[in-house]
PDB file of C-alpha atoms in Angstrom:
ATOM      1  CA  MET A   1      22.663  -8.859   2.805  1.00  0.00           C
ATOM      2  CA  LYS A   2      21.098  -9.527   6.204  1.00  0.00           C
ATOM      3  CA  ILE A   3      17.914  -7.606   7.087  1.00  0.00           C
ATOM      4  CA  VAL A   4      15.635  -7.675  10.119  1.00  0.00           C
ATOM      5  CA  TYR A   5      12.042  -6.422   9.907  1.00  0.00           C
ATOM      6  CA  GLU A   6       9.924  -5.610  12.944  1.00  0.00           C
ATOM      7  CA  ILE A   7       6.132  -5.830  12.815  1.00  0.00           C
ATOM      8  CA  GLU A   8       3.412  -6.012  15.446  1.00  0.00           C
ATOM      9  CA  ARG A   9       1.621  -9.052  13.953  1.00  0.00           C
ATOM     10  CA  LEU A  10       1.530 -11.284  10.878  1.00  0.00           C
ATOM     11  CA  SER A  11      -1.795 -13.084  11.328  1.00  0.00           C
ATOM     12  CA  THR A  12      -4.001 -10.265  10.017  1.00  0.00           C
ATOM     13  CA  ASN A  13      -4.749  -9.453   6.386  1.00  0.00           C
ATOM     14  CA  GLY A  14      -3.603  -5.830   6.557  1.00  0.00           C
ATOM     15  CA  GLY A  15      -1.806  -3.915   3.854  1.00  0.00           C
ATOM     16  CA  ILE A  16       1.525  -3.742   5.673  1.00  0.00           C
ATOM     17  CA  GLU A  17       1.462  -7.474   6.357  1.00  0.00           C
ATOM     18  CA  HIS A  18       0.753  -8.175   2.681  1.00  0.00           C
ATOM     19  CA  ILE A  19       3.414  -5.822   1.358  1.00  0.00           C
ATOM     20  CA  LEU A  20       6.038  -7.055   3.809  1.00  0.00           C
ATOM     21  CA  THR A  21       5.382 -10.698   2.954  1.00  0.00           C
ATOM     22  CA  ASP A  22       5.667 -10.095  -0.791  1.00  0.00           C
ATOM     23  CA  ARG A  23       8.883  -8.152  -0.350  1.00  0.00           C
ATOM     24  CA  VAL A  24      10.726 -10.522   1.973  1.00  0.00           C
ATOM     25  CA  ASN A  25       9.738 -13.529  -0.132  1.00  0.00           C
ATOM     26  CA  TYR A  26      11.286 -11.831  -3.161  1.00  0.00           C
ATOM     27  CA  MET A  27      14.499 -10.965  -1.299  1.00  0.00           C
ATOM     28  CA  ALA A  28      14.941 -14.453   0.106  1.00  0.00           C
ATOM     29  CA  GLU A  29      13.968 -16.366  -3.029  1.00  0.00           C
ATOM     30  CA  ARG A  30      15.337 -14.148  -5.788  1.00  0.00           C
ATOM     31  CA  TRP A  31      18.406 -12.616  -4.148  1.00  0.00           C
ATOM     32  CA  GLY A  32      19.191 -15.200  -1.478  1.00  0.00           C
ATOM     33  CA  TRP A  33      19.264 -12.568   1.261  1.00  0.00           C
ATOM     34  CA  ASP A  34      19.140 -13.484   4.962  1.00  0.00           C
ATOM     35  CA  ILE A  35      15.768 -12.177   6.181  1.00  0.00           C
ATOM     36  CA  THR A  36      14.276 -12.318   9.682  1.00  0.00           C
ATOM     37  CA  ILE A  37      10.899 -10.921  10.775  1.00  0.00           C
ATOM     38  CA  LEU A  38      10.529 -10.078  14.466  1.00  0.00           C
ATOM     39  CA  VAL A  39       6.827 -10.334  15.393  1.00  0.00           C
ATOM     40  CA  ILE A  40       6.107  -8.390  18.570  1.00  0.00           C
ATOM     41  CA  LEU A  41       2.747  -9.706  19.745  1.00  0.00           C
ATOM     42  CA  LYS A  42       1.890 -13.238  20.812  1.00  0.00           C
ATOM     43  CA  GLU A  43      -0.196 -14.884  18.081  1.00  0.00           C
ATOM     44  CA  ASP A  44      -2.111 -18.141  18.024  1.00  0.00           C
ATOM     45  CA  LYS A  45      -2.659 -18.098  14.245  1.00  0.00           C
ATOM     46  CA  GLU A  46      -0.355 -18.702  11.319  1.00  0.00           C
ATOM     47  CA  PRO A  47       0.696 -15.730   9.153  1.00  0.00           C
ATOM     48  CA  TYR A  48      -2.229 -14.713   6.948  1.00  0.00           C
ATOM     49  CA  TYR A  49      -0.017 -14.408   3.869  1.00  0.00           C
ATOM     50  CA  LYS A  50       2.261 -17.313   2.941  1.00  0.00           C
ATOM     51  CA  LEU A  51       5.910 -16.764   3.784  1.00  0.00           C
ATOM     52  CA  SER A  52       8.753 -18.415   1.939  1.00  0.00           C
ATOM     53  CA  PRO A  53      10.417 -21.180   4.002  1.00  0.00           C
ATOM     54  CA  LYS A  54      13.626 -19.231   3.450  1.00  0.00           C
ATOM     55  CA  VAL A  55      12.307 -16.331   5.561  1.00  0.00           C
ATOM     56  CA  LYS A  56      12.890 -16.683   9.299  1.00  0.00           C
ATOM     57  CA  THR A  57      10.356 -15.489  11.871  1.00  0.00           C
ATOM     58  CA  GLU A  58      10.841 -14.921  15.574  1.00  0.00           C
ATOM     59  CA  TYR A  59       7.899 -14.249  17.873  1.00  0.00           C
ATOM     60  CA  LEU A  60       8.669 -12.003  20.832  1.00  0.00           C
ATOM     61  CA  ASN A  61       5.350 -13.084  22.434  1.00  0.00           C
ATOM     62  CA  VAL A  62       4.525  -9.785  24.103  1.00  0.00           C
ATOM     63  CA  LYS A  63       1.126 -10.313  25.764  1.00  0.00           C
ATOM     64  CA  THR A  64       0.468  -7.125  27.708  1.00  0.00           C
ATOM     65  CA  SER A  65      -0.718  -3.706  26.531  1.00  0.00           C
ATOM     66  CA  GLY A  66       0.017  -0.041  27.127  1.00  0.00           C
ATOM     67  CA  ILE A  67       3.268   1.167  28.679  1.00  0.00           C
ATOM     68  CA  VAL A  68       4.207  -2.291  29.989  1.00  0.00           C
ATOM     69  CA  MET A  69       3.844  -3.709  26.479  1.00  0.00           C
ATOM     70  CA  CYS A  70       6.071  -0.966  25.031  1.00  0.00           C
ATOM     71  CA  ILE A  71       8.818  -1.515  27.594  1.00  0.00           C
ATOM     72  CA  GLU A  72       8.805  -5.294  27.130  1.00  0.00           C
ATOM     73  CA  ALA A  73       8.674  -5.043  23.339  1.00  0.00           C
ATOM     74  CA  LEU A  74      11.529  -2.547  23.113  1.00  0.00           C
ATOM     75  CA  TRP A  75      13.711  -4.593  25.443  1.00  0.00           C
ATOM     76  CA  LYS A  76      13.122  -7.764  23.397  1.00  0.00           C
ATOM     77  CA  LEU A  77      13.570  -5.973  20.074  1.00  0.00           C
ATOM     78  CA  ASN A  78      16.937  -4.529  21.095  1.00  0.00           C
ATOM     79  CA  ARG A  79      18.158  -7.907  22.352  1.00  0.00           C
ATOM     80  CA  ALA A  80      17.089  -9.658  19.158  1.00  0.00           C
ATOM     81  CA  VAL A  81      18.648  -7.102  16.815  1.00  0.00           C
ATOM     82  CA  LYS A  82      21.948  -7.199  18.710  1.00  0.00           C
ATOM     83  CA  ARG A  83      21.979 -11.010  18.588  1.00  0.00           C
ATOM     84  CA  ILE A  84      21.108 -11.260  14.875  1.00  0.00           C
ATOM     85  CA  ASN A  85      23.401  -8.341  13.984  1.00  0.00           C
ATOM     86  CA  PRO A  86      21.808  -7.460  10.614  1.00  0.00           C
ATOM     87  CA  ASP A  87      23.075  -4.963   8.069  1.00  0.00           C
ATOM     88  CA  ILE A  88      19.761  -3.080   8.186  1.00  0.00           C
ATOM     89  CA  TYR A  89      16.825  -2.943  10.594  1.00  0.00           C
ATOM     90  CA  VAL A  90      13.401  -1.911   9.209  1.00  0.00           C
ATOM     91  CA  THR A  91      10.489  -0.724  11.356  1.00  0.00           C
ATOM     92  CA  PHE A  92       6.824   0.219  10.897  1.00  0.00           C
ATOM     93  CA  GLN A  93       3.914   1.744  12.806  1.00  0.00           C
ATOM     94  CA  THR A  94       4.011   3.279  16.287  1.00  0.00           C
ATOM     95  CA  MET A  95       6.192   0.687  17.978  1.00  0.00           C
ATOM     96  CA  GLY A  96       8.660   0.964  15.133  1.00  0.00           C
ATOM     97  CA  ALA A  97       8.976   4.690  15.723  1.00  0.00           C
ATOM     98  CA  LEU A  98       9.686   4.147  19.418  1.00  0.00           C
ATOM     99  CA  SER A  99      12.316   1.556  18.534  1.00  0.00           C
ATOM    100  CA  CYS A 100      14.126   4.215  16.477  1.00  0.00           C
ATOM    101  CA  LEU A 101      14.353   6.436  19.551  1.00  0.00           C
ATOM    102  CA  LEU A 102      15.187   3.790  22.148  1.00  0.00           C
ATOM    103  CA  ARG A 103      17.428   1.467  20.164  1.00  0.00           C
ATOM    104  CA  THR A 104      20.548   0.292  21.943  1.00  0.00           C
ATOM    105  CA  HIS A 105      22.076  -1.248  18.818  1.00  0.00           C
ATOM    106  CA  LYS A 106      24.063   0.513  16.091  1.00  0.00           C
ATOM    107  CA  THR A 107      22.346  -1.088  13.098  1.00  0.00           C
ATOM    108  CA  LYS A 108      21.260   1.283  10.340  1.00  0.00           C
ATOM    109  CA  THR A 109      17.515   1.771  10.816  1.00  0.00           C
ATOM    110  CA  ILE A 110      14.803   2.558   8.265  1.00  0.00           C
ATOM    111  CA  TYR A 111      11.323   3.702   9.263  1.00  0.00           C
ATOM    112  CA  GLU A 112       8.643   3.001   6.647  1.00  0.00           C
ATOM    113  CA  SER A 113       5.617   5.308   6.639  1.00  0.00           C
ATOM    114  CA  HIS A 114       2.651   3.598   4.977  1.00  0.00           C
ATOM    115  CA  ILE A 115      -0.021   6.210   5.580  1.00  0.00           C
ATOM    116  CA  ALA A 116      -0.096   9.938   4.931  1.00  0.00           C
ATOM    117  CA  ARG A 117       1.288  11.777   7.956  1.00  0.00           C
ATOM    118  CA  GLU A 118      -1.827  13.873   8.502  1.00  0.00           C
ATOM    119  CA  TYR A 119      -3.941  10.724   8.898  1.00  0.00           C
ATOM    120  CA  PHE A 120      -1.622   8.796  11.221  1.00  0.00           C
ATOM    121  CA  ASN A 121      -3.211   8.186  14.644  1.00  0.00           C
ATOM    122  CA  HIS A 122      -0.067   8.944  16.659  1.00  0.00           C
ATOM    123  CA  PRO A 123       1.617  12.091  15.285  1.00  0.00           C
ATOM    124  CA  LEU A 124       4.252  12.135  18.029  1.00  0.00           C
ATOM    125  CA  ALA A 125       5.510   8.747  16.813  1.00  0.00           C
ATOM    126  CA  LEU A 126       6.236  10.168  13.379  1.00  0.00           C
ATOM    127  CA  LYS A 127       8.123  13.096  14.905  1.00  0.00           C
ATOM    128  CA  ILE A 128      10.293  10.576  16.707  1.00  0.00           C
ATOM    129  CA  ALA A 129      10.868   8.456  13.605  1.00  0.00           C
ATOM    130  CA  GLU A 130      11.666  11.534  11.536  1.00  0.00           C
ATOM    131  CA  ARG A 131      14.375  12.593  13.947  1.00  0.00           C
ATOM    132  CA  TYR A 132      15.943   9.289  14.961  1.00  0.00           C
ATOM    133  CA  ALA A 133      15.678   6.931  11.970  1.00  0.00           C
ATOM    134  CA  ASP A 134      18.634   6.813   9.610  1.00  0.00           C
ATOM    135  CA  CYS A 135      16.161   6.928   6.730  1.00  0.00           C
ATOM    136  CA  VAL A 136      12.404   7.423   6.338  1.00  0.00           C
ATOM    137  CA  THR A 137      10.594   5.978   3.337  1.00  0.00           C
ATOM    138  CA  VAL A 138       7.225   7.114   2.024  1.00  0.00           C
ATOM    139  CA  LEU A 139       5.069   5.749  -0.777  1.00  0.00           C
ATOM    140  CA  LEU A 140       4.662   8.852  -2.931  1.00  0.00           C
ATOM    141  CA  GLU A 141       6.730  11.847  -4.002  1.00  0.00           C
ATOM    142  CA  GLN A 142       3.922  14.064  -2.674  1.00  0.00           C
ATOM    143  CA  GLN A 143       4.716  12.832   0.838  1.00  0.00           C
ATOM    144  CA  VAL A 144       8.432  13.638   0.839  1.00  0.00           C
ATOM    145  CA  ILE A 145       7.760  17.190   2.049  1.00  0.00           C
ATOM    146  CA  ASP A 146       5.866  15.787   5.052  1.00  0.00           C
ATOM    147  CA  PHE A 147       9.173  14.834   6.730  1.00  0.00           C
ATOM    148  CA  PRO A 148      11.357  17.962   6.421  1.00  0.00           C
ATOM    149  CA  LYS A 149      13.567  17.016   9.383  1.00  0.00           C
ATOM    150  CA  ALA A 150      14.419  13.502   8.247  1.00  0.00           C
ATOM    151  CA  LYS A 151      18.131  12.747   7.799  1.00  0.00           C
ATOM    152  CA  ASN A 152      17.316  10.939   4.581  1.00  0.00           C
ATOM    153  CA  ILE A 153      13.944  10.447   2.922  1.00  0.00           C
ATOM    154  CA  VAL A 154      13.062   8.405  -0.151  1.00  0.00           C
ATOM    155  CA  ALA A 155       9.777   7.723  -1.943  1.00  0.00           C
ATOM    156  CA  ILE A 156       9.340   4.099  -3.032  1.00  0.00           C
ATOM    157  CA  PRO A 157       5.840   2.989  -4.084  1.00  0.00           C
ATOM    158  CA  ASN A 158       4.320  -0.418  -3.524  1.00  0.00           C
ATOM    159  CA  PHE A 159       4.379  -2.943  -6.338  1.00  0.00           C
ATOM    160  CA  THR A 160       1.589  -5.072  -7.689  1.00  0.00           C
ATOM    161  CA  GLN A 161       1.723  -8.851  -7.990  1.00  0.00           C
ATOM    162  CA  ILE A 162      -1.233  -8.847 -10.371  1.00  0.00           C
ATOM    163  CA  ILE A 163       0.002  -9.475 -13.894  1.00  0.00           C
ATOM    164  CA  SER A 164      -2.933 -10.235 -16.159  1.00  0.00           C
ATOM    165  CA  GLN A 165      -2.184 -11.770 -19.524  1.00  0.00           C
ATOM    166  CA  THR A 166      -5.715 -10.998 -20.678  1.00  0.00           C
ATOM    167  CA  SER A 167      -7.783  -7.827 -20.893  1.00  0.00           C
ATOM    168  CA  PRO A 168     -11.405  -7.138 -19.990  1.00  0.00           C
ATOM    169  CA  ASP A 169     -14.219  -7.380 -22.473  1.00  0.00           C
ATOM    170  CA  TYR A 170     -14.787  -3.651 -22.878  1.00  0.00           C
ATOM    171  CA  THR A 171     -18.380  -4.240 -23.927  1.00  0.00           C
ATOM    172  CA  ASN A 172     -19.149  -5.476 -20.394  1.00  0.00           C
ATOM    173  CA  ARG A 173     -21.544  -3.103 -18.698  1.00  0.00           C
ATOM    174  CA  LEU A 174     -20.088  -3.296 -15.226  1.00  0.00           C
ATOM    175  CA  VAL A 175     -18.422  -0.648 -13.071  1.00  0.00           C
ATOM    176  CA  VAL A 176     -16.357  -1.959 -10.186  1.00  0.00           C
ATOM    177  CA  ALA A 177     -14.921  -0.538  -6.933  1.00  0.00           C
ATOM    178  CA  ALA A 178     -12.946  -2.245  -4.172  1.00  0.00           C
ATOM    179  CA  GLY A 179     -12.111  -1.728  -0.514  1.00  0.00           C
ATOM    180  CA  ARG A 180     -13.461  -2.250   2.962  1.00  0.00           C
ATOM    181  CA  ARG A 181     -16.633  -0.456   4.009  1.00  0.00           C
ATOM    182  CA  SER A 182     -15.178   2.431   6.011  1.00  0.00           C
ATOM    183  CA  PRO A 183     -15.445   6.235   6.182  1.00  0.00           C
ATOM    184  CA  GLN A 184     -12.094   6.456   4.379  1.00  0.00           C
ATOM    185  CA  LYS A 185     -13.350   4.668   1.256  1.00  0.00           C
ATOM    186  CA  ASN A 186     -16.508   6.830   1.169  1.00  0.00           C
ATOM    187  CA  PHE A 187     -18.675   4.314  -0.661  1.00  0.00           C
ATOM    188  CA  GLU A 188     -21.753   6.206   0.528  1.00  0.00           C
ATOM    189  CA  ARG A 189     -20.761   8.954  -1.895  1.00  0.00           C
ATOM    190  CA  LEU A 190     -20.321   6.419  -4.688  1.00  0.00           C
ATOM    191  CA  ASP A 191     -23.754   4.946  -3.956  1.00  0.00           C
ATOM    192  CA  ARG A 192     -25.274   8.419  -4.172  1.00  0.00           C
ATOM    193  CA  LEU A 193     -23.517   9.261  -7.442  1.00  0.00           C
ATOM    194  CA  TRP A 194     -24.570   5.923  -8.911  1.00  0.00           C
ATOM    195  CA  ARG A 195     -28.201   6.709  -8.129  1.00  0.00           C
ATOM    196  CA  GLU A 196     -27.867   9.749 -10.418  1.00  0.00           C
ATOM    197  CA  ILE A 197     -26.451   7.643 -13.238  1.00  0.00           C
ATOM    198  CA  ARG A 198     -28.593   4.534 -12.916  1.00  0.00           C
ATOM    199  CA  PRO A 199     -31.922   5.873 -14.396  1.00  0.00           C
ATOM    200  CA  CYS A 200     -30.226   6.620 -17.737  1.00  0.00           C
ATOM    201  CA  HIS A 201     -28.192   3.393 -17.789  1.00  0.00           C
ATOM    202  CA  THR A 202     -30.419   0.664 -16.407  1.00  0.00           C
ATOM    203  CA  ASP A 203     -28.453  -1.992 -18.294  1.00  0.00           C
ATOM    204  CA  TRP A 204     -25.292  -1.193 -16.261  1.00  0.00           C
ATOM    205  CA  GLU A 205     -24.345  -2.541 -12.840  1.00  0.00           C
ATOM    206  CA  LEU A 206     -22.089  -1.285 -10.034  1.00  0.00           C
ATOM    207  CA  LYS A 207     -20.248  -3.853  -7.874  1.00  0.00           C
ATOM    208  CA  ILE A 208     -18.316  -2.928  -4.737  1.00  0.00           C
ATOM    209  CA  HIS A 209     -15.956  -5.700  -3.600  1.00  0.00           C
ATOM    210  CA  ASN A 210     -15.225  -5.498   0.118  1.00  0.00           C
ATOM    211  CA  ASP A 211     -13.285  -8.715   0.711  1.00  0.00           C
ATOM    212  CA  THR A 212     -12.433 -10.643  -2.431  1.00  0.00           C
ATOM    213  CA  LYS A 213      -9.370 -12.857  -2.517  1.00  0.00           C
ATOM    214  CA  ASP A 214      -9.204 -13.160  -6.306  1.00  0.00           C
ATOM    215  CA  MET A 215      -9.453  -9.519  -7.345  1.00  0.00           C
ATOM    216  CA  THR A 216      -8.005 -10.256 -10.780  1.00  0.00           C
ATOM    217  CA  ALA A 217     -11.201 -12.068 -11.758  1.00  0.00           C
ATOM    218  CA  ALA A 218     -13.272  -9.217 -10.298  1.00  0.00           C
ATOM    219  CA  TYR A 219     -11.393  -6.601 -12.336  1.00  0.00           C
ATOM    220  CA  LEU A 220     -11.542  -8.597 -15.563  1.00  0.00           C
ATOM    221  CA  GLU A 221     -15.320  -8.948 -15.481  1.00  0.00           C
ATOM    222  CA  ALA A 222     -15.721  -5.132 -15.440  1.00  0.00           C
ATOM    223  CA  SER A 223     -14.852  -2.406 -17.934  1.00  0.00           C
ATOM    224  CA  VAL A 224     -14.420   0.646 -15.614  1.00  0.00           C
ATOM    225  CA  PHE A 225     -12.933   1.074 -12.116  1.00  0.00           C
ATOM    226  CA  VAL A 226     -13.960   3.910  -9.776  1.00  0.00           C
ATOM    227  CA  MET A 227     -12.609   5.282  -6.486  1.00  0.00           C
ATOM    228  CA  THR A 228     -14.293   7.821  -4.194  1.00  0.00           C
ATOM    229  CA  SER A 229     -11.919   7.694  -1.189  1.00  0.00           C
ATOM    230  CA  ARG A 230     -11.550  10.634   1.184  1.00  0.00           C
ATOM    231  CA  PHE A 231      -7.856   9.782   1.450  1.00  0.00           C
ATOM    232  CA  GLU A 232      -5.462   6.981   0.600  1.00  0.00           C
ATOM    233  CA  GLY A 233      -2.052   5.913   1.811  1.00  0.00           C
ATOM    234  CA  PHE A 234      -1.177   4.962  -1.742  1.00  0.00           C
ATOM    235  CA  GLY A 235      -4.103   3.661  -3.799  1.00  0.00           C
ATOM    236  CA  MET A 236      -3.019   0.088  -4.495  1.00  0.00           C
ATOM    237  CA  VAL A 237      -6.395  -0.893  -5.948  1.00  0.00           C
ATOM    238  CA  LEU A 238      -5.916   1.660  -8.721  1.00  0.00           C
ATOM    239  CA  ILE A 239      -2.681  -0.011  -9.790  1.00  0.00           C
ATOM    240  CA  GLU A 240      -4.244  -3.460  -9.585  1.00  0.00           C
ATOM    241  CA  ALA A 241      -7.236  -2.414 -11.693  1.00  0.00           C
ATOM    242  CA  MET A 242      -5.016  -0.686 -14.256  1.00  0.00           C
ATOM    243  CA  SER A 243      -2.727  -3.716 -14.491  1.00  0.00           C
ATOM    244  CA  CYS A 244      -5.816  -5.673 -15.564  1.00  0.00           C
ATOM    245  CA  GLY A 245      -6.561  -3.111 -18.259  1.00  0.00           C
ATOM    246  CA  LEU A 246      -9.265  -1.020 -16.614  1.00  0.00           C
ATOM    247  CA  PRO A 247      -9.602   2.737 -17.124  1.00  0.00           C
ATOM    248  CA  CYS A 248     -10.008   4.420 -13.740  1.00  0.00           C
ATOM    249  CA  ILE A 249     -11.942   7.394 -12.417  1.00  0.00           C
ATOM    250  CA  ALA A 250     -10.944   8.754  -9.009  1.00  0.00           C
ATOM    251  CA  PHE A 251     -11.321  11.884  -6.971  1.00  0.00           C
ATOM    252  CA  ASP A 252      -8.049  13.741  -6.494  1.00  0.00           C
ATOM    253  CA  CYS A 253      -7.812  12.876  -2.805  1.00  0.00           C
ATOM    254  CA  PRO A 254      -4.628  12.864  -0.762  1.00  0.00           C
ATOM    255  CA  TYR A 255      -2.673  10.744  -1.596  1.00  0.00           C
ATOM    256  CA  GLY A 256      -2.119   8.478  -4.567  1.00  0.00           C
ATOM    257  CA  PRO A 257      -4.482   9.009  -7.512  1.00  0.00           C
ATOM    258  CA  ARG A 258      -2.565  12.033  -8.825  1.00  0.00           C
ATOM    259  CA  GLU A 259       0.657  10.013  -9.155  1.00  0.00           C
ATOM    260  CA  ILE A 260      -1.054   6.964 -10.649  1.00  0.00           C
ATOM    261  CA  ILE A 261      -3.742   8.169 -13.095  1.00  0.00           C
ATOM    262  CA  GLU A 262      -2.721  10.127 -16.192  1.00  0.00           C
ATOM    263  CA  ASP A 263      -5.777  12.315 -16.614  1.00  0.00           C
ATOM    264  CA  GLY A 264      -7.404  11.865 -19.990  1.00  0.00           C
ATOM    265  CA  LYS A 265      -5.045   9.038 -20.965  1.00  0.00           C
ATOM    266  CA  THR A 266      -5.445   6.180 -18.474  1.00  0.00           C
ATOM    267  CA  GLY A 267      -8.604   7.490 -16.817  1.00  0.00           C
ATOM    268  CA  TYR A 268      -9.910  10.658 -15.219  1.00  0.00           C
ATOM    269  CA  LEU A 269      -8.702  12.518 -12.128  1.00  0.00           C
ATOM    270  CA  ILE A 270     -11.624  14.493 -10.716  1.00  0.00           C
ATOM    271  CA  PRO A 271     -11.369  17.568  -8.432  1.00  0.00           C
ATOM    272  CA  TYR A 272     -12.395  16.289  -5.019  1.00  0.00           C
ATOM    273  CA  ASP A 273     -15.485  18.498  -4.617  1.00  0.00           C
ATOM    274  CA  ASP A 274     -16.806  18.108  -8.165  1.00  0.00           C
ATOM    275  CA  ASP A 275     -19.540  15.452  -8.108  1.00  0.00           C
ATOM    276  CA  ASN A 276     -20.939  16.692 -11.409  1.00  0.00           C
ATOM    277  CA  MET A 277     -17.666  16.094 -13.249  1.00  0.00           C
ATOM    278  CA  PHE A 278     -17.349  12.605 -11.750  1.00  0.00           C
ATOM    279  CA  VAL A 279     -20.834  11.719 -12.983  1.00  0.00           C
ATOM    280  CA  ALA A 280     -20.190  13.239 -16.409  1.00  0.00           C
ATOM    281  CA  LYS A 281     -16.886  11.416 -16.941  1.00  0.00           C
ATOM    282  CA  LEU A 282     -18.283   8.112 -15.756  1.00  0.00           C
ATOM    283  CA  LYS A 283     -21.286   8.467 -18.067  1.00  0.00           C
ATOM    284  CA  TYR A 284     -18.935   9.278 -20.948  1.00  0.00           C
ATOM    285  CA  LEU A 285     -16.907   6.123 -20.405  1.00  0.00           C
ATOM    286  CA  MET A 286     -20.043   4.032 -20.023  1.00  0.00           C
ATOM    287  CA  GLU A 287     -21.325   5.343 -23.355  1.00  0.00           C
ATOM    288  CA  HIS A 288     -18.063   4.922 -25.315  1.00  0.00           C
ATOM    289  CA  PRO A 289     -16.635   1.358 -25.331  1.00  0.00           C
ATOM    290  CA  GLY A 290     -13.868   2.389 -27.731  1.00  0.00           C
ATOM    291  CA  VAL A 291     -12.621   4.997 -25.273  1.00  0.00           C
ATOM    292  CA  ARG A 292     -12.759   2.455 -22.463  1.00  0.00           C
ATOM    293  CA  GLU A 293     -10.587   0.100 -24.476  1.00  0.00           C
ATOM    294  CA  GLN A 294      -8.109   2.809 -25.488  1.00  0.00           C
ATOM    295  CA  MET A 295      -7.687   4.072 -21.924  1.00  0.00           C
ATOM    296  CA  GLY A 296      -7.624   0.567 -20.486  1.00  0.00           C
ATOM    297  CA  LYS A 297      -4.763  -0.493 -22.754  1.00  0.00           C
ATOM    298  CA  ALA A 298      -2.862   2.702 -21.914  1.00  0.00           C
ATOM    299  CA  ALA A 299      -3.445   2.036 -18.199  1.00  0.00           C
ATOM    300  CA  LYS A 300      -2.027  -1.470 -18.468  1.00  0.00           C
ATOM    301  CA  GLU A 301       1.121  -0.119 -20.099  1.00  0.00           C
ATOM    302  CA  SER A 302       1.428   2.789 -17.663  1.00  0.00           C
ATOM    303  CA  VAL A 303       1.533   0.708 -14.485  1.00  0.00           C
ATOM    304  CA  LYS A 304       4.505  -1.345 -15.618  1.00  0.00           C
ATOM    305  CA  ARG A 305       6.514   1.194 -13.624  1.00  0.00           C
ATOM    306  CA  PHE A 306       4.957  -0.389 -10.517  1.00  0.00           C
ATOM    307  CA  SER A 307       6.058  -3.911 -11.424  1.00  0.00           C
ATOM    308  CA  ARG A 308       7.666  -6.071  -8.753  1.00  0.00           C
ATOM    309  CA  ASP A 309      11.109  -6.102 -10.365  1.00  0.00           C
ATOM    310  CA  ALA A 310      11.146  -2.335 -10.910  1.00  0.00           C
ATOM    311  CA  ILE A 311      10.186  -1.522  -7.324  1.00  0.00           C
ATOM    312  CA  MET A 312      12.409  -4.163  -5.711  1.00  0.00           C
ATOM    313  CA  ASN A 313      15.414  -2.723  -7.540  1.00  0.00           C
ATOM    314  CA  LYS A 314      14.619   0.616  -5.884  1.00  0.00           C
ATOM    315  CA  TRP A 315      14.816  -1.099  -2.482  1.00  0.00           C
ATOM    316  CA  LYS A 316      18.096  -2.771  -3.364  1.00  0.00           C
ATOM    317  CA  ASN A 317      19.555   0.588  -4.390  1.00  0.00           C
ATOM    318  CA  LEU A 318      18.366   2.223  -1.175  1.00  0.00           C
ATOM    319  CA  TYR A 319      19.888  -0.462   1.054  1.00  0.00           C
ATOM    320  CA  SER A 320      23.181  -0.191  -0.800  1.00  0.00           C
ATOM    321  CA  GLN A 321      23.136   3.592  -0.437  1.00  0.00           C
ATOM    322  CA  ILE A 322      22.484   3.452   3.294  1.00  0.00           C
ATOM    323  CA  LEU A 323      25.354   1.033   3.860  1.00  0.00           C
ATOM    324  CA  SER A 324      27.854   2.912   1.707  1.00  0.00           C
ATOM    325  CA  PRO A 325      30.443   4.953   3.620  1.00  0.00           C
TER     326      PRO A 325
END
């Protein structure tokens, strides 16, 4: 199988860059597929995430911005796809949507949506992708209804590379959260809720990791994971924390937590406006190490459905389906 991916840049440590790198490395190394990544923008840095030497990259070196950048990028993308002649062409983000509309090649094209439609900055781009891509993929079943006009739409979640052979010490008195400091993650709310809990549990600590390379170690030193996001594209940190054996508490924000946490079994899913319930459930877990351990072990078992092999087989099946007559 020969596949071409298009992406704006590879030098940043974004979620799409990380996911794409993990996926293409697997395809090239495990399946021996012919993979090329077309990088639109000119970059002076190496890819942030390590690519397999079996994965080919081509830089289109587009330097300008605005309309001129779009015209140049689309012209170069079309030329490259025609020359490489892949079985499937995969696109992302705004430029990817435009390439679905203005493609001059006949290669089957997939548009991957990695953020909930209502939070995407360029809604017109998604309308274009929905209409002109041969297939649209989303991360969660909840998001399938967001693309009613798509020719074909499939939900395939991200996978986690974190596979911990050990479990936390559930007597540890540490609550952990992770993510960049941004309005989306809503850590101000978590700080406020923690101030309500702290006076009764002075021997406990809350750590918020904003940029930690080795998150496995960060998860394993804690005994509870919490999330207070306003919205998520998927909620990858929940899966990572659960794969390390942490019970999780999260507000039922769009999108992700509802399809990841089994309420009362692997953690607690809290109605988004109910601060009191969040505080009560967190206090309960903090006061009951046996419950933390029971839920943490159930969480670790539950997220096996997000393993790399399980998710990559979903991609293989999708590509085969798209190419079948």
